[in-house]
Coordinates of C-alpha atoms in Angstrom, one line a residue:
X19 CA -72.8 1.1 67.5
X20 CA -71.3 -0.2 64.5
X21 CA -70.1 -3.9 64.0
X22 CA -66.2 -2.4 63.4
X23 CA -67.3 -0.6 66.7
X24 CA -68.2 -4.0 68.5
X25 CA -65.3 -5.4 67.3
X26 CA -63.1 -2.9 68.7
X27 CA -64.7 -2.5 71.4
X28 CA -64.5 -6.3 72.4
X29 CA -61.0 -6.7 71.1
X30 CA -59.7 -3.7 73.7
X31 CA -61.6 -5.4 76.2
X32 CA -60.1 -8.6 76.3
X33 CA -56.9 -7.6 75.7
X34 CA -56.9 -5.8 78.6
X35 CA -57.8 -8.8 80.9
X36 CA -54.9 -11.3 79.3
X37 CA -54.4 -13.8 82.3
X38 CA -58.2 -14.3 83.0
X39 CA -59.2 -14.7 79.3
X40 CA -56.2 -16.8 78.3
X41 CA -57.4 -18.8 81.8
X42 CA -61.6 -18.8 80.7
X43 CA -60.0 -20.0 77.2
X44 CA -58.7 -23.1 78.1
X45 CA -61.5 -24.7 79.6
X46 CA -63.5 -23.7 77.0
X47 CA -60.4 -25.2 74.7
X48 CA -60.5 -28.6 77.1
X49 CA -64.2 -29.1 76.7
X50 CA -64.1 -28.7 72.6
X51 CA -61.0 -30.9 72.6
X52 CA -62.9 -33.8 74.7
X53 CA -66.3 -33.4 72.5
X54 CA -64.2 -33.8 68.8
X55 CA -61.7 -36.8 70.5
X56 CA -64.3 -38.4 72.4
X57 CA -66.8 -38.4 69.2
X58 CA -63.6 -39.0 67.2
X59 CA -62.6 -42.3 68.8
X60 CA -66.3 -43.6 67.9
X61 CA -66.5 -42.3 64.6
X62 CA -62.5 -44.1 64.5
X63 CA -64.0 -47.3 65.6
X64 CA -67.1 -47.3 64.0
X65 CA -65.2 -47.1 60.4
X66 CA -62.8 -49.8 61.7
X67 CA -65.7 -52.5 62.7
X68 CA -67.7 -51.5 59.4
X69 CA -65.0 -52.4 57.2
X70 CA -64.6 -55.7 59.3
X71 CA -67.9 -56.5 59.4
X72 CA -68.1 -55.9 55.2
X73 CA -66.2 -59.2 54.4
X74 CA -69.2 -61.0 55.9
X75 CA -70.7 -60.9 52.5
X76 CA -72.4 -58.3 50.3
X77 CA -75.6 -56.9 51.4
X78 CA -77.8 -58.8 48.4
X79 CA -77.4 -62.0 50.2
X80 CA -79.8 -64.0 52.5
X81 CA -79.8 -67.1 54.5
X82 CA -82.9 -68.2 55.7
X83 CA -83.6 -71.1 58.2
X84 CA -86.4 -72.1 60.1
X85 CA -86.8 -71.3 64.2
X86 CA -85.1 -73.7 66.3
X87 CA -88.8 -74.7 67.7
X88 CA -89.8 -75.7 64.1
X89 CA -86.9 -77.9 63.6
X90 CA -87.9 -80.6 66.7
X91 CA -90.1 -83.8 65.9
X92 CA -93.3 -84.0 63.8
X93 CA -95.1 -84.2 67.2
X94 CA -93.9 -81.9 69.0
X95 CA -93.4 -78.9 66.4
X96 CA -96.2 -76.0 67.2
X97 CA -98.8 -75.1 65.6
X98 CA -97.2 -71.9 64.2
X99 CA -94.2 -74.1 62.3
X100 CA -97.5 -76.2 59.8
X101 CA -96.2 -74.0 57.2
X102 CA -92.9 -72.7 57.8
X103 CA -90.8 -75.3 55.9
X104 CA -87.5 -74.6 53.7
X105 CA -88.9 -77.3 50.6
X106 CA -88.4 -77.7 47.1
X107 CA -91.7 -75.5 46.7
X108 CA -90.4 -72.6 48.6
X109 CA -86.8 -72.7 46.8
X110 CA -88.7 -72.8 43.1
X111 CA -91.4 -70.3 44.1
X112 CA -88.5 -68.0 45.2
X113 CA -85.7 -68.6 42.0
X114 CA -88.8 -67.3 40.0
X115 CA -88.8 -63.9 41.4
X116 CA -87.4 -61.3 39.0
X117 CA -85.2 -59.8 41.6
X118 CA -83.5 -63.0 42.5
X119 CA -80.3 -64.1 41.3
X120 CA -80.0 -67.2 42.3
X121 CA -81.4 -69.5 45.2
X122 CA -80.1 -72.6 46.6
X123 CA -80.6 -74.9 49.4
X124 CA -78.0 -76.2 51.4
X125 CA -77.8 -79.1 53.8
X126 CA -75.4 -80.3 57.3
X127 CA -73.9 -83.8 57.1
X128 CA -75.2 -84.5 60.6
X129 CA -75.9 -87.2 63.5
X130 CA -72.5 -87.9 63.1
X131 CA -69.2 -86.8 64.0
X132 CA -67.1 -85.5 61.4
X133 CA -63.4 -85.8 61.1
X134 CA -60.8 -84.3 58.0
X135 CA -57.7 -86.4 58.2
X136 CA -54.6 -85.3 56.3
X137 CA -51.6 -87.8 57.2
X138 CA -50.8 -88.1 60.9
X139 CA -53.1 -85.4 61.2
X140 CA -56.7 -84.9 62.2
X141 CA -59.8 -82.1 62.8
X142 CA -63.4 -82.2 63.6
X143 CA -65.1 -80.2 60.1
X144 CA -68.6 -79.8 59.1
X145 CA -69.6 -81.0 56.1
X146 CA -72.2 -78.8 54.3
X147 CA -74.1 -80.3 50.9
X148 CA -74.6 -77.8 48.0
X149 CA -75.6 -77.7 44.2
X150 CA -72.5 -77.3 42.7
X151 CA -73.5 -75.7 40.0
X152 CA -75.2 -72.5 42.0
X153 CA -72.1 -71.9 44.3
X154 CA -70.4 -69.3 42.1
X155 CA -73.4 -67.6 41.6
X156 CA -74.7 -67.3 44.7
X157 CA -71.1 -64.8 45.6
X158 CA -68.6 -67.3 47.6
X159 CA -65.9 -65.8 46.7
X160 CA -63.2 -68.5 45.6
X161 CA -59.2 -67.3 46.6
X162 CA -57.3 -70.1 45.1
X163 CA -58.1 -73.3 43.1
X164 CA -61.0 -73.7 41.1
X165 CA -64.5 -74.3 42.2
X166 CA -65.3 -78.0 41.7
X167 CA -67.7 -79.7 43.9
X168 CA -67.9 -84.1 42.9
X169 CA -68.0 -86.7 45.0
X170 CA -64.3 -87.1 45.0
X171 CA -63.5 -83.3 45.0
X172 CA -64.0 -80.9 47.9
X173 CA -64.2 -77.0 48.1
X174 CA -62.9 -75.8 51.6
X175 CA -63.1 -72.9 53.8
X176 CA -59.7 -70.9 54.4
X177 CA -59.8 -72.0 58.2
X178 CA -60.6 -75.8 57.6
X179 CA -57.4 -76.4 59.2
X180 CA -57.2 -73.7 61.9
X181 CA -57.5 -76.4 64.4
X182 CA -55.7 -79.5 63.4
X183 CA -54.4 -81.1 65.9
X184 CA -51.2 -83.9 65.4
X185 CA -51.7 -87.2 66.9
X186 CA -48.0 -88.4 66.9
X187 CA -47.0 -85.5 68.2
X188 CA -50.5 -84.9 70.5
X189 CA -50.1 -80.9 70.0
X190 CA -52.1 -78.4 67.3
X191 CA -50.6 -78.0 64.0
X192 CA -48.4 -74.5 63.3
X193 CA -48.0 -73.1 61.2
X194 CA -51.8 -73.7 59.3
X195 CA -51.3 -76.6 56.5
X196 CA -52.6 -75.9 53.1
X197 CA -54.2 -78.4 51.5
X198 CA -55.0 -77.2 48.4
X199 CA -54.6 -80.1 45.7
X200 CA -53.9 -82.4 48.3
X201 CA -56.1 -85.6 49.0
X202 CA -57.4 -86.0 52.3
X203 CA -59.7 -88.5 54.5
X204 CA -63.0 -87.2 55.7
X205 CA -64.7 -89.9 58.3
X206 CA -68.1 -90.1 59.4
X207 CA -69.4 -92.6 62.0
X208 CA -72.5 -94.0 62.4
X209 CA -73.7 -94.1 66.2
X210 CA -76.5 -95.4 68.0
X211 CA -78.3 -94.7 70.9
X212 CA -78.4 -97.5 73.7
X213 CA -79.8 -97.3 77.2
X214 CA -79.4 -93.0 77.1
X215 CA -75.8 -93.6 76.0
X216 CA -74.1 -93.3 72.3
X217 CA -72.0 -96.1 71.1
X218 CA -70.6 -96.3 67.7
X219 CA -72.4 -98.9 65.4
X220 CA -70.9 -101.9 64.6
X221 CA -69.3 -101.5 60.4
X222 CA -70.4 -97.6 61.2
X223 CA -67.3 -96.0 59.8
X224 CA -67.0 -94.7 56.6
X225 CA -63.8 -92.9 55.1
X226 CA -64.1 -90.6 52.0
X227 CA -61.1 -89.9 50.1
X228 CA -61.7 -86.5 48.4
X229 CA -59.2 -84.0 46.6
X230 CA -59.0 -80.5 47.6
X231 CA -59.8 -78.5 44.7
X232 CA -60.6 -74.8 46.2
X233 CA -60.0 -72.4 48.6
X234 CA -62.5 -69.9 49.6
X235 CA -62.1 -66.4 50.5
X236 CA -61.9 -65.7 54.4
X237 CA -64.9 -63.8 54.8
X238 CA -65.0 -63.7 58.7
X239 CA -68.2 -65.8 58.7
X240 CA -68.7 -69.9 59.6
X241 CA -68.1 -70.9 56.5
X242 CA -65.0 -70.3 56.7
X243 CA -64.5 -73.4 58.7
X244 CA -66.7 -75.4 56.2
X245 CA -65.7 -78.0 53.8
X246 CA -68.5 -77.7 50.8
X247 CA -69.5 -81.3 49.7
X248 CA -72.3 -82.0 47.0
X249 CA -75.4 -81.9 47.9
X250 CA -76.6 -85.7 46.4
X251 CA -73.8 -86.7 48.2
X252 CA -74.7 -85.2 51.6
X253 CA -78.0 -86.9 51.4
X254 CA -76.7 -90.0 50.4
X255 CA -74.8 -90.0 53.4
X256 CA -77.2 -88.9 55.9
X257 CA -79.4 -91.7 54.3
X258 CA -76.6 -94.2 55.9
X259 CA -76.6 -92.1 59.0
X260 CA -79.8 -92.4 60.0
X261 CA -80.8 -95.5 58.2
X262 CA -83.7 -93.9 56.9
X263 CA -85.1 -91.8 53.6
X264 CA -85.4 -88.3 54.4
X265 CA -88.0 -86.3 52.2
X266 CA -87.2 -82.7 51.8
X267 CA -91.0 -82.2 50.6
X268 CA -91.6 -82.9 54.0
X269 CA -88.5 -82.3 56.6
X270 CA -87.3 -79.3 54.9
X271 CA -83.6 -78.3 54.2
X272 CA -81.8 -77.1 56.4
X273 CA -80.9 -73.6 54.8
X274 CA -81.6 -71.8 51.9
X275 CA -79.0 -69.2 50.3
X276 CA -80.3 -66.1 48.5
X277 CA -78.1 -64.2 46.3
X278 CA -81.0 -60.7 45.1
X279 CA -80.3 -58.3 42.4
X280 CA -79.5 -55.2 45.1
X281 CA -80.1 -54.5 48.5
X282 CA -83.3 -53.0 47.9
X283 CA -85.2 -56.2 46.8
X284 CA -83.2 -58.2 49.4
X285 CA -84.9 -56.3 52.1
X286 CA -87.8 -56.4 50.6
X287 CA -87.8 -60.2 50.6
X288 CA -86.1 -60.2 54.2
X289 CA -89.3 -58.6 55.4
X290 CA -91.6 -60.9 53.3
X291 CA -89.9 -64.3 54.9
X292 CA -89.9 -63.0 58.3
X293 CA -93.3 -61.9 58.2
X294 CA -94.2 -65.6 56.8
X295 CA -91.9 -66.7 60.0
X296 CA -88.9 -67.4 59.1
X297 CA -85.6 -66.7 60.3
X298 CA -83.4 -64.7 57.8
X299 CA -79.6 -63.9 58.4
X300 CA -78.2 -61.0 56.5
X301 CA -75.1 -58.8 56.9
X302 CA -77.3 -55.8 56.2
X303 CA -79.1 -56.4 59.2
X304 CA -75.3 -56.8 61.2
X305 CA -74.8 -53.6 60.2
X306 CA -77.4 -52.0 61.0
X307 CA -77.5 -53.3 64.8
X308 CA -73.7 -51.9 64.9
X309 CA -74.6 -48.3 63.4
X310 CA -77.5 -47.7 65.9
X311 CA -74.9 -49.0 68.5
X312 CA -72.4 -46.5 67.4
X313 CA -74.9 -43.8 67.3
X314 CA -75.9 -43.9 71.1
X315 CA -72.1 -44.5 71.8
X316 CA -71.2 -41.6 70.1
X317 CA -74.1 -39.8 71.9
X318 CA -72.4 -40.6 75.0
X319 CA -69.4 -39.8 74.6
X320 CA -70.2 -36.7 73.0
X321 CA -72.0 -36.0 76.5
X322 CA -69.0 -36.7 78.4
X323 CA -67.3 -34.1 76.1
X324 CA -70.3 -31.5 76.8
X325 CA -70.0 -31.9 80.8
X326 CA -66.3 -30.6 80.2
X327 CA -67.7 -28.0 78.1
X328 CA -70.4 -26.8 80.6
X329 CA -68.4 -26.7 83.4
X330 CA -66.1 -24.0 81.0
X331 CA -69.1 -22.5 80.6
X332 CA -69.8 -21.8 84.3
X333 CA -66.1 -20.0 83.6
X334 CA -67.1 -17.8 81.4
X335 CA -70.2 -16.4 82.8
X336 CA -68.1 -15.7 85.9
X337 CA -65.8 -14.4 83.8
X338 CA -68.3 -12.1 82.6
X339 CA -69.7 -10.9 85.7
X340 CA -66.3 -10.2 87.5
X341 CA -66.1 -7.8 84.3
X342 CA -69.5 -6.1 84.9
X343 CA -67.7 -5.2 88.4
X344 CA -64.7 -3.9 87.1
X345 CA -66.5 -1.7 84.0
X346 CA -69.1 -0.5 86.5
X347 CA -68.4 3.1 85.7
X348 CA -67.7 2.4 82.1
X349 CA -71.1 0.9 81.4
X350 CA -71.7 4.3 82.9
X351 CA -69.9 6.4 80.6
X352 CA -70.7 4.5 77.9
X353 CA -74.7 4.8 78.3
X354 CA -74.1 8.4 79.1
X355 CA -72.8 9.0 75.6
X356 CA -76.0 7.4 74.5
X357 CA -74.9 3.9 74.3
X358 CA -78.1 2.2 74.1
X359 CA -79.4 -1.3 76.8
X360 CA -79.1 -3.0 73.6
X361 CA -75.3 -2.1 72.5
X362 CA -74.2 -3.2 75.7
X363 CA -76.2 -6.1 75.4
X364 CA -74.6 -7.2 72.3
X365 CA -70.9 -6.0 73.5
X366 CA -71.2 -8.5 76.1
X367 CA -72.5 -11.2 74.4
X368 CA -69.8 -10.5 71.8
X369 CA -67.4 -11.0 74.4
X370 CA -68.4 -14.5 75.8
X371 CA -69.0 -15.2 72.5
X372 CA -65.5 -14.6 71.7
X373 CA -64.3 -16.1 74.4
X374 CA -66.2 -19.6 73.1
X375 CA -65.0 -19.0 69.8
X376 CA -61.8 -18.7 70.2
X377 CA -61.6 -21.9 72.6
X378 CA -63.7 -23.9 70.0
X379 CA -60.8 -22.7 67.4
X380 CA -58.1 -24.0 69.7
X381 CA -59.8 -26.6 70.8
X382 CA -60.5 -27.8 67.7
X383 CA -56.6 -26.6 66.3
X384 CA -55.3 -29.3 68.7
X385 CA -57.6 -32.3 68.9
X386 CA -56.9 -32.6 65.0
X387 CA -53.1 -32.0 65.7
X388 CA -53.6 -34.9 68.7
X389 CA -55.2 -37.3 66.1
X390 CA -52.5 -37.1 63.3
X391 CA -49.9 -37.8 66.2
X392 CA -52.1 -41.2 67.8
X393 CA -53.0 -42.0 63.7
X394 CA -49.1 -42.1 63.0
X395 CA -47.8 -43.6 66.0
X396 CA -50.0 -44.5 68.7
X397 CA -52.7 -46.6 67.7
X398 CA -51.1 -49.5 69.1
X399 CA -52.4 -48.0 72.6
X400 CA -55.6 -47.4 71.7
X401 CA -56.3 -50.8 69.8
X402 CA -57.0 -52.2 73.4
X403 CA -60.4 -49.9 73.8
X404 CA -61.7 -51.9 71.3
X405 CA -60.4 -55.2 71.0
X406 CA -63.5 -57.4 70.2
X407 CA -62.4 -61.0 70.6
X408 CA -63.0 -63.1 67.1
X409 CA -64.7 -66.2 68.3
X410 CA -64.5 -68.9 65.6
X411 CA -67.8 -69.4 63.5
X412 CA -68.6 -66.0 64.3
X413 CA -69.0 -63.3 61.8
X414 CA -67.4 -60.6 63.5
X415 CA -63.7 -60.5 63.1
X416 CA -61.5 -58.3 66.1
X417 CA -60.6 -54.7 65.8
X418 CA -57.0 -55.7 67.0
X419 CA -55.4 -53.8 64.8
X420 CA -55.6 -50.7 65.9
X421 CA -58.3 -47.7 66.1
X422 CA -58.1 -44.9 64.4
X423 CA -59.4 -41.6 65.8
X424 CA -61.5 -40.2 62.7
X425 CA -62.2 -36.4 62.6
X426 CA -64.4 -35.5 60.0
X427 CA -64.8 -31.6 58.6
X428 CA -68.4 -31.2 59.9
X429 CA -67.4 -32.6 63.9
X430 CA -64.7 -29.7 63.9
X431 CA -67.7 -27.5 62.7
X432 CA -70.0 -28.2 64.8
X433 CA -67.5 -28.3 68.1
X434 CA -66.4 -24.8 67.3
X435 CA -70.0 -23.4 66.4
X436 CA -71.4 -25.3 69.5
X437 CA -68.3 -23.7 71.9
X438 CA -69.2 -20.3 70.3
X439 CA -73.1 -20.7 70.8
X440 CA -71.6 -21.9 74.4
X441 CA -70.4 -19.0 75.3
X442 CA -73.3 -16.7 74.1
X443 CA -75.2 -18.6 76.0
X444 CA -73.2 -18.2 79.3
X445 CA -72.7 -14.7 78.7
X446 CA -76.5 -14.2 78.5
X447 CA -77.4 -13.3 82.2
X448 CA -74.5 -11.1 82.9
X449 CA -75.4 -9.1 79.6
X450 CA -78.1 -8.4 81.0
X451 CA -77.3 -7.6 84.4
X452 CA -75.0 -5.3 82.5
X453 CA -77.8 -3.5 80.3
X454 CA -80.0 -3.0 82.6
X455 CA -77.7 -0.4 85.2
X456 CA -78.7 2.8 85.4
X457 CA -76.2 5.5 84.3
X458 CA -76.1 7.9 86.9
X459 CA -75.5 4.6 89.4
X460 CA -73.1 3.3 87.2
X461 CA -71.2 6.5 87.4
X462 CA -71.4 7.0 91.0
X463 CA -69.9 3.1 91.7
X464 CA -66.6 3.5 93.4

């Protein structure tokens, strides 16, 4: 038997059985449709949240801190913390690398309160001390203004004001103020600590009149709700604070900002000041917790797809086997004319091949035609599946503005070669039901 011969052959076949096959075809077509949308919608939001999660900051940078069990009293630190300590040393030691763009450590204004005033208007901020000089190296992107850092001149993040709240009128600000160029208060109160309670120190109030100079680029991250102060200054401060000298050499900073020369050698050094115990926070390593949790997601719901898909295939292996009934006496004829076990074999694998095939085809015809309707006009529904909340701080902006069901070329590929191999598969035990009747049986079957 030829291949034009098998293709003849199954072509008449099916043809003759319309209302069954066109029956067999769409559950095989509602099983490929469910893999590629199912796999689709993950794909859709996978792209979505990847895009988000990229304006946390390019993958060469690093911000390492200490564990919180290293950051507690002298005393009472453990023995694991002796040398696990963000000092000059450690920043010098790592600007000399040759992959290393730039390193800088930053400091919290802290033990205090911290208010931003602006008129009648007031929010609590946090004040965060950097070397002016290293900020527009290190990659903060700057949207508007210009990047100067004094002590009278402030750069902010773009949701500084996100939560000012109006004390005349005791309700939050709307719309957000902008106060680029403007001059604005910042307080700081000293406090004390009396009989386990916190009272505010007599003369302990200081107010800071600074200008607004910059606005940062919202990068989804906490510092967009930072206000960037100079470092000499943030010590100064926390000097007053805590009515004490503080010695980096031997407390530490409280941060350290890495901008590398690629993402290889920032890994590299990732690994390196982990393994020395500290803690490192990079958007690589964001990223790479969301792809491995897109990965199993699309696993599942590719599964849920494939439990349509099986129970299709259960359809056409009866399919198949009602057939072997009805062609008893053709299998007959057909061996008698010296049809061989493996031509009918192959003709009915051919079949619930094609019958897989051509559900995959379909299958796959309208899932894509499904996606370019939802892509055009209803995202808007399907926003809500994935509509991650955007806490403030947090690096992880929402996906509320819609999902997208992606389709690449290789998922309609693969659906319609997995429906086909489907089928061959399910057609596999009545083939061989079918080659193995005897002729003269076959011919004497009523």
């Amino acid at each position: 038997m030829t291949f034009f011969d098998l293709i003849y052959l199954v072509h008449g076949n099916l043809w003759r059985r319309k209302t069954r096959v066109l029956m067999t075809i769409g559950g095989v077509l509602i099983g490929s449709m469910a893999i590629i949308l199912l796999i689709a919608l993950g794909l859709g939001m996978q792209k979505n949240l990847m895009e988000s999660i990229g304006n946390l900051g390019d993958l060469t940078t690093l911000t390492v801190r200490v564990p919180a069990a290293c950051t507690l009293p002298l005393r009472e630190r453990p023995q694991s913390c002796q040398n696990v300590l963000l000092n000059p040393e450690l920043v010098e030691k790592i600007r000399a690398s040759s992959t290393v763009v730039e390193a800088s450590p930053q400091v919290f204004l802290k033990s205090s309160p911290a208010y931003l005033r602006y008129k009648n208007m007031e929010s609590n901020v946090v004040v965060v001390g950097v070397e002016p000089s290293r900020l527009a190296s290190l990659g903060y992107p700057l949207a508007r203004g210009e990047m100067v850092i004094t002590a009278g001149q402030v750069v902010i993040g773009p949701k500084v004001c996100e939560y000012m709240f109006d004390l005349r009128k005791r309700q939050p600000v709307q719309p957000q103020l902008d106060l680029l160029g403007e001059w604005v208060d910042l307080t700081i109160q000293r406090t004390i600590q009396t009989n386990d309670e916190v009272e505010a120190a007599e003369a302990g109030v200081r107010h800071l009149r600074v200008q607004v100079r910059g606005v940062l680029a919202e990068t989804g991250g906490a510092s967009d709700y930072m206000i960037y102060y100079p470092l000499s200054e943030v010590e100064r401060w926390t000097r007053w604070l805590t009515g004490k000298n503080i010695r980096r050499e031997v407390e530490g900073y409280d941060q350290i900002v890495i901008k590398m020369a690629d993402a290889a050698s920032a890994a590299e050094l990732d690994q390196a000041l982990t393994s020395a115990g500290y803690e490192v926070d990079a958007p690589r390593k964001v990223i790479e917790q969301f792809n491995r949790f897109f990965v199993s997601l699309q696993w599942m719901l590719g599964g849920i797809g494939a439990v349509a898909l099986l129970i299709s295939a259960f359809g056409i292996s009866n399919t198949m086997l009602m057939a072997i009934y009805e062609r008893t006496r053709e299998i007959g004829l057909l061996k008698s004319l010296g049809a061989k076990n493996s031509d009918i074999l192959a003709l009915f694998l051919a079949e619930a091949g094609a019958l897989g095939l051509m559900g995959g085809i379909l299958g796959a015809l309208l899932a894509v035609t499904l996606c370019a309707v939802v892509t055009q006009g209803g995202a808007g529904v399907l926003s809500q599946i994935d509509g991650f909340v955007s806490m403030p701080g947090i690096g992880i902006p929402g996906l509320n503005g819609g999902t997208t069901l992606l389709i690449p070329p290789w998922l309609v590929v693969f659906a319609i070669v997995f429906t086909a191999l489907t089928g061959v598969l399910s057609g596999i035990y009545p083939a061989i039901r079918a080659a193995s009747m005897q002729p003269l049986d076959a011919l004497r079957h009523e």
